[in-house]
Amino acid sequence: SEGAPSNTFGRSYATADWLLTQTAVRPLVGIVCGSGLGGLADLLKDQVAFNYRDIPNFPQSTVHGHAGRLVFGTLKGRPCVCMQGRFHLYEGYPIQKITLPMRIFKLMGVETVILTNAAGGLNQDYKVGDIMIIKDHLNMPGFAGNNPLAGPNDERFGVRFPCMSDAYDRELQQLAVDVGTELGYRDFLREGVYCVLGGPSFETIAECRMLHKLGADAVGMSTVHEVIVARHCGMRVFALSLITNQAVMDYDSEEKANHEEVLQTGKQRAEQLERLVSTMVTRIEYN
Ligand code: 6GU
């Protein structure tokens, strides 16, 4: 029957229901923390946290050697839920499994999703440590048919052919510029296009050059799938990339992309990125 292969409505509903019986928090904002950026969850007050392995239907995190956590709590009184650790295509999950948490967010009442990630800089003006407000994306796996909405459409979530030209909420982008300016972040705050690849191998030099020519400012392995599913079911979306390294663009370079550099830069800028997001949360308007 319709929706049968994955029945994500039934599973999302059961999980949302289970979570809401375990916590009094009714989250309006859902946050997804990127690599090295999980400290955001620690800012939540009156926390109720769940290991992913204890949540029915939740995928398990494999990437950093420790279990991911879903953390409920409040940021200056605003009810939030925060994913500390996310799921990636390169871990081998079916793409619908990666994005299931977005549908669970929706069914718990979340209106706004904020996503962060670590990314490589393709724009030659970008420096390591820059924070990029994502204004648009290039979905490379999607070009090859790997889209989380492929398969039967469940109208309870959204339409068959969702619009993506308004995926990244303009008001939230402006709010980020305003808050970033107030916090004194202007020198390292950027706005650009994020390109997602499947990973886990980093890009070749030729691939970086190609992506740059195609209009990408930063490249990574996450976020876009979650954005598509979040927009499909009508949540507002805001996303940030922390530029953790410069993608290698020429053959004379001695640079090599590596995960340690990604995590190291995350540590240096994480606090500022967390302050930007938490300040934004306290100013978002709710319906
Ligand atoms: Cl250079 N590439 C990709 N695909 N993901 C990244 C990255 C680069 N830096 C951080 N994440």
Tab-separated table of C-alpha atoms and ligand atoms in Angstrom:
chain	number	residue	atom	x	y	z
A	1	SER	CA	0.000	0.000	0.000
A	2	GLU	CA	0.913	3.686	-0.187
A	3	GLY	CA	3.985	4.418	1.928
A	4	ALA	CA	4.482	0.773	2.774
A	5	PRO	CA	8.222	0.340	2.045
A	6	SER	CA	9.289	2.538	4.945
A	7	ASN	CA	6.061	3.700	6.643
A	8	THR	CA	7.900	6.677	8.040
A	9	PHE	CA	4.669	8.304	9.243
A	10	GLY	CA	3.855	5.431	11.542
A	11	ARG	CA	7.388	5.134	12.841
A	12	SER	CA	7.902	8.893	13.270
A	13	TYR	CA	4.565	9.184	15.035
A	14	ALA	CA	5.329	6.342	17.450
A	15	THR	CA	8.743	7.813	18.269
A	16	ALA	CA	7.445	11.373	18.698
A	17	ASP	CA	4.717	10.033	20.972
A	18	TRP	CA	7.208	8.003	23.015
A	19	LEU	CA	9.525	10.998	23.450
A	20	LEU	CA	6.688	13.310	24.492
A	21	THR	CA	5.683	10.907	27.245
A	22	GLN	CA	9.272	11.020	28.590
A	23	THR	CA	9.707	14.798	28.830
A	24	ALA	CA	7.572	17.816	29.672
A	25	VAL	CA	9.474	19.980	27.154
A	26	ARG	CA	7.393	20.817	24.063
A	27	PRO	CA	10.102	21.923	21.624
A	28	LEU	CA	9.455	24.710	19.111
A	29	VAL	CA	13.030	24.767	17.837
A	30	GLY	CA	14.976	21.713	16.685
A	31	ILE	CA	18.749	21.987	16.432
A	32	VAL	CA	21.161	19.619	14.667
A	33	CYS	CA	24.794	19.901	15.768
A	34	GLY	CA	27.575	19.287	13.249
A	35	SER	CA	30.970	17.659	13.789
A	36	GLY	CA	32.725	19.258	16.744
A	37	LEU	CA	29.737	21.531	17.378
A	38	GLY	CA	27.814	19.419	19.875
A	39	GLY	CA	28.559	21.859	22.709
A	40	LEU	CA	25.396	23.725	21.770
A	41	ALA	CA	23.328	21.014	23.447
A	42	ASP	CA	25.167	21.636	26.727
A	43	LEU	CA	23.731	25.181	26.839
A	44	LEU	CA	20.215	23.814	27.309
A	45	LYS	CA	18.738	24.199	30.801
A	46	ASP	CA	16.648	21.573	32.607
A	47	GLN	CA	17.931	18.890	30.290
A	48	VAL	CA	16.284	15.602	29.543
A	49	ALA	CA	18.620	13.564	27.335
A	50	PHE	CA	18.259	10.257	25.497
A	51	ASN	CA	20.958	8.136	23.940
A	52	TYR	CA	19.976	7.392	20.347
A	53	ARG	CA	20.220	3.685	21.104
A	54	ASP	CA	17.410	4.035	23.664
A	55	ILE	CA	14.974	5.807	21.316
A	56	PRO	CA	12.598	3.542	19.383
A	57	ASN	CA	13.194	3.626	15.587
A	58	PHE	CA	16.131	6.010	15.907
A	59	PRO	CA	19.218	5.279	13.801
A	60	GLN	CA	22.459	4.702	15.721
A	61	SER	CA	25.456	7.026	15.364
A	62	THR	CA	28.651	5.364	14.180
A	63	VAL	CA	30.996	8.230	13.404
A	64	HIS	CA	32.785	9.512	16.489
A	65	GLY	CA	32.983	6.362	18.514
A	66	HIS	CA	30.424	7.561	21.073
A	67	ALA	CA	26.670	7.313	21.056
A	68	GLY	CA	24.695	10.335	19.885
A	69	ARG	CA	22.170	11.992	22.151
A	70	LEU	CA	18.867	13.754	21.739
A	71	VAL	CA	18.712	16.550	24.310
A	72	PHE	CA	15.542	18.406	25.340
A	73	GLY	CA	15.698	21.612	27.354
A	74	THR	CA	15.273	25.364	27.249
A	75	LEU	CA	17.414	28.217	25.963
A	76	LYS	CA	16.472	31.354	27.903
A	77	GLY	CA	13.036	29.851	28.405
A	78	ARG	CA	12.558	28.711	24.787
A	79	PRO	CA	11.799	24.989	24.538
A	80	CYS	CA	14.289	23.212	22.242
A	81	VAL	CA	15.366	19.760	21.175
A	82	CYS	CA	18.936	19.211	20.058
A	83	MET	CA	20.583	16.368	18.140
A	84	GLN	CA	24.098	15.898	19.461
A	85	GLY	CA	25.488	13.884	16.577
A	86	ARG	CA	23.765	13.301	13.241
A	87	PHE	CA	23.538	10.627	10.556
A	88	HIS	CA	25.383	10.719	7.238
A	89	LEU	CA	25.022	8.974	3.888
A	90	TYR	CA	28.578	7.643	4.167
A	91	GLU	CA	27.665	5.665	7.282
A	92	GLY	CA	25.612	3.487	4.977
A	93	TYR	CA	22.102	4.277	6.219
A	94	PRO	CA	19.188	4.348	3.830
A	95	ILE	CA	18.664	8.055	3.083
A	96	GLN	CA	15.165	8.053	4.676
A	97	LYS	CA	16.709	6.876	7.927
A	98	ILE	CA	19.107	9.835	7.955
A	99	THR	CA	16.215	12.266	7.778
A	100	LEU	CA	13.719	10.465	10.045
A	101	PRO	CA	14.583	12.778	12.975
A	102	MET	CA	13.221	15.762	10.986
A	103	ARG	CA	9.805	14.101	10.780
A	104	ILE	CA	9.967	13.259	14.463
A	105	PHE	CA	10.757	16.943	15.153
A	106	LYS	CA	7.723	17.971	13.107
A	107	LEU	CA	5.379	15.580	14.903
A	108	MET	CA	6.634	16.830	18.289
A	109	GLY	CA	5.621	20.377	17.335
A	110	VAL	CA	8.914	21.849	16.132
A	111	GLU	CA	8.398	24.893	13.882
A	112	THR	CA	11.976	25.948	13.168
A	113	VAL	CA	15.024	23.781	12.454
A	114	ILE	CA	18.575	25.067	12.840
A	115	LEU	CA	21.352	22.920	11.382
A	116	THR	CA	25.108	23.304	11.706
A	117	ASN	CA	27.954	21.517	9.961
A	118	ALA	CA	31.680	21.534	9.382
A	119	ALA	CA	32.584	22.255	5.763
A	120	GLY	CA	35.505	22.804	3.433
A	121	GLY	CA	35.885	26.287	1.938
A	122	LEU	CA	35.802	26.518	-1.864
A	123	ASN	CA	35.326	30.285	-2.093
A	124	GLN	CA	38.852	31.707	-2.261
A	125	ASP	CA	37.882	34.656	-0.035
A	126	TYR	CA	36.952	32.312	2.819
A	127	LYS	CA	39.303	31.606	5.678
A	128	VAL	CA	39.431	28.722	8.104
A	129	GLY	CA	37.192	29.640	11.021
A	130	ASP	CA	34.658	31.590	8.941
A	131	ILE	CA	30.994	30.986	9.738
A	132	MET	CA	28.877	30.746	6.581
A	133	ILE	CA	25.132	31.369	6.625
A	134	ILE	CA	23.778	28.907	4.069
A	135	LYS	CA	21.602	30.764	1.560
A	136	ASP	CA	21.180	27.902	-0.918
A	137	HIS	CA	22.471	24.440	-1.750
A	138	LEU	CA	23.674	22.093	-4.469
A	139	ASN	CA	22.336	18.590	-3.881
A	140	MET	CA	24.788	16.414	-5.803
A	141	PRO	CA	23.469	13.042	-4.520
A	142	GLY	CA	20.024	14.278	-5.556
A	143	PHE	CA	21.212	14.671	-9.166
A	144	ALA	CA	21.902	10.939	-9.120
A	145	GLY	CA	18.461	10.077	-7.730
A	146	ASN	CA	19.503	9.887	-4.102
A	147	ASN	CA	16.821	12.142	-2.593
A	148	PRO	CA	15.230	11.453	0.809
A	149	LEU	CA	11.780	12.093	-0.693
A	150	ALA	CA	12.176	9.449	-3.404
A	151	GLY	CA	9.558	6.731	-3.135
A	152	PRO	CA	5.851	6.996	-2.367
A	153	ASN	CA	4.879	10.454	-1.067
A	154	ASP	CA	2.999	10.650	2.212
A	155	GLU	CA	0.653	13.647	1.924
A	156	ARG	CA	0.409	13.828	5.718
A	157	PHE	CA	3.921	15.281	5.609
A	158	GLY	CA	3.815	17.329	2.428
A	159	VAL	CA	3.357	17.561	-1.332
A	160	ARG	CA	4.866	15.285	-3.964
A	161	PHE	CA	6.963	18.050	-5.565
A	162	PRO	CA	8.067	20.489	-2.856
A	163	CYS	CA	9.531	23.884	-3.762
A	164	MET	CA	13.177	24.372	-2.808
A	165	SER	CA	13.778	27.932	-4.041
A	166	ASP	CA	12.726	29.190	-0.615
A	167	ALA	CA	14.389	26.432	1.427
A	168	TYR	CA	16.513	28.735	3.579
A	169	ASP	CA	14.331	31.205	5.452
A	170	ARG	CA	15.248	34.788	4.495
A	171	GLU	CA	14.149	36.303	7.794
A	172	LEU	CA	16.308	33.884	9.759
A	173	GLN	CA	19.285	34.700	7.514
A	174	GLN	CA	18.754	38.390	8.238
A	175	LEU	CA	18.415	37.636	11.948
A	176	ALA	CA	21.765	35.813	11.815
A	177	VAL	CA	23.411	38.815	10.139
A	178	ASP	CA	21.906	41.153	12.763
A	179	VAL	CA	22.889	38.976	15.709
A	180	GLY	CA	26.331	38.232	14.226
A	181	THR	CA	26.962	41.946	13.749
A	182	GLU	CA	25.938	42.727	17.328
A	183	LEU	CA	28.256	40.012	18.611
A	184	GLY	CA	31.159	41.465	16.626
A	185	TYR	CA	31.394	38.544	14.182
A	186	ARG	CA	31.240	40.583	10.954
A	187	ASP	CA	34.832	39.822	9.972
A	188	PHE	CA	34.212	36.096	9.827
A	189	LEU	CA	30.500	35.902	8.981
A	190	ARG	CA	29.718	34.917	5.355
A	191	GLU	CA	26.704	34.000	3.247
A	192	GLY	CA	27.051	31.308	0.619
A	193	VAL	CA	26.055	28.156	-1.206
A	194	TYR	CA	26.658	24.748	0.413
A	195	CYS	CA	27.282	21.694	-1.738
A	196	VAL	CA	26.640	18.215	-0.328
A	197	LEU	CA	28.505	15.112	-1.491
A	198	GLY	CA	28.111	11.533	-0.335
A	199	GLY	CA	31.598	11.159	1.178
A	200	PRO	CA	33.365	9.656	3.078
A	201	SER	CA	36.355	10.350	0.828
A	202	PHE	CA	37.208	14.021	0.560
A	203	GLU	CA	37.212	15.722	-2.834
A	204	THR	CA	39.922	15.510	-5.438
A	205	ILE	CA	41.487	18.720	-6.675
A	206	ALA	CA	39.537	18.437	-9.938
A	207	GLU	CA	36.287	17.933	-8.022
A	208	CYS	CA	36.921	21.020	-5.894
A	209	ARG	CA	37.589	23.097	-8.996
A	210	MET	CA	34.430	21.799	-10.613
A	211	LEU	CA	32.246	22.506	-7.569
A	212	HIS	CA	33.670	26.012	-7.265
A	213	LYS	CA	32.881	26.694	-10.929
A	214	LEU	CA	29.350	25.410	-10.365
A	215	GLY	CA	28.746	28.060	-7.699
A	216	ALA	CA	29.501	26.276	-4.443
A	217	ASP	CA	31.191	28.273	-1.672
A	218	ALA	CA	31.578	25.361	0.723
A	219	VAL	CA	31.453	21.569	0.512
A	220	GLY	CA	30.423	18.962	3.055
A	221	MET	CA	28.642	15.669	3.633
A	222	SER	CA	25.448	16.573	5.482
A	223	THR	CA	22.565	18.998	6.112
A	224	VAL	CA	20.932	19.129	2.664
A	225	HIS	CA	18.955	15.904	3.109
A	226	GLU	CA	17.609	17.127	6.424
A	227	VAL	CA	16.747	20.509	4.897
A	228	ILE	CA	14.742	18.858	2.097
A	229	VAL	CA	12.697	16.736	4.513
A	230	ALA	CA	12.217	19.622	6.959
A	231	ARG	CA	10.945	21.893	4.158
A	232	HIS	CA	8.720	19.145	2.762
A	233	CYS	CA	6.808	19.020	6.056
A	234	GLY	CA	6.669	22.800	6.401
A	235	MET	CA	9.262	23.685	9.032
A	236	ARG	CA	11.332	26.873	8.746
A	237	VAL	CA	15.003	26.177	8.127
A	238	PHE	CA	18.213	27.966	8.994
A	239	ALA	CA	21.669	26.461	8.484
A	240	LEU	CA	25.294	27.415	9.177
A	241	SER	CA	28.616	25.993	8.008
A	242	LEU	CA	31.786	26.362	10.000
A	243	ILE	CA	34.635	26.504	7.483
A	244	THR	CA	37.039	24.095	9.137
A	245	ASN	CA	39.554	23.825	6.290
A	246	GLN	CA	40.255	25.162	2.792
A	247	ALA	CA	39.392	22.620	0.122
A	248	VAL	CA	42.532	21.901	-1.914
A	249	MET	CA	42.223	23.649	-5.282
A	250	ASP	CA	45.670	23.478	-6.872
A	251	TYR	CA	48.301	20.888	-7.615
A	252	ASP	CA	51.152	22.774	-5.914
A	253	SER	CA	49.406	22.719	-2.542
A	254	GLU	CA	50.874	20.666	0.273
A	255	GLU	CA	47.539	20.758	2.126
A	256	LYS	CA	45.556	17.597	2.748
A	257	ALA	CA	41.967	17.496	4.007
A	258	ASN	CA	41.737	15.524	7.229
A	259	HIS	CA	39.217	14.920	9.986
A	260	GLU	CA	41.545	16.093	12.787
A	261	GLU	CA	41.800	19.587	11.298
A	262	VAL	CA	38.013	19.663	10.986
A	263	LEU	CA	37.560	18.853	14.684
A	264	GLN	CA	40.360	21.208	15.779
A	265	THR	CA	38.850	24.251	14.029
A	266	GLY	CA	35.483	23.277	15.422
A	267	LYS	CA	36.934	23.596	18.920
A	268	GLN	CA	38.344	27.069	18.263
A	269	ARG	CA	35.180	28.636	16.825
A	270	ALA	CA	32.554	26.441	18.461
A	271	GLU	CA	31.840	28.808	21.314
A	272	GLN	CA	31.164	31.749	19.004
A	273	LEU	CA	28.998	29.655	16.714
A	274	GLU	CA	27.040	28.412	19.723
A	275	ARG	CA	26.516	31.963	20.962
A	276	LEU	CA	25.246	33.027	17.542
A	277	VAL	CA	22.730	30.178	17.411
A	278	SER	CA	21.573	30.486	21.027
A	279	THR	CA	21.053	34.241	20.685
A	280	MET	CA	19.069	33.672	17.497
A	281	VAL	CA	16.854	31.137	19.268
A	282	THR	CA	15.891	33.696	21.896
A	283	ARG	CA	14.734	36.078	19.147
A	284	ILE	CA	12.838	33.754	16.827
A	285	GLU	CA	9.129	34.493	16.604
A	286	TYR	CA	6.739	31.617	17.099
A	287	ASN	CA	3.297	30.993	15.667
B	1	6GU	CL1	37.111	19.708	2.493
B	1	6GU	N1	35.000	18.226	2.203
B	1	6GU	C1	33.902	17.623	2.615
B	1	6GU	N2	33.228	16.895	1.718
B	1	6GU	N3	33.430	17.699	3.865
B	1	6GU	C2	34.116	18.432	4.725
B	1	6GU	C3	35.272	19.097	4.370
B	1	6GU	C4	35.686	18.969	3.054
B	1	6GU	N4	35.722	19.755	5.461
B	1	6GU	C5	34.868	19.504	6.454
B	1	6GU	N5	33.892	18.701	6.019
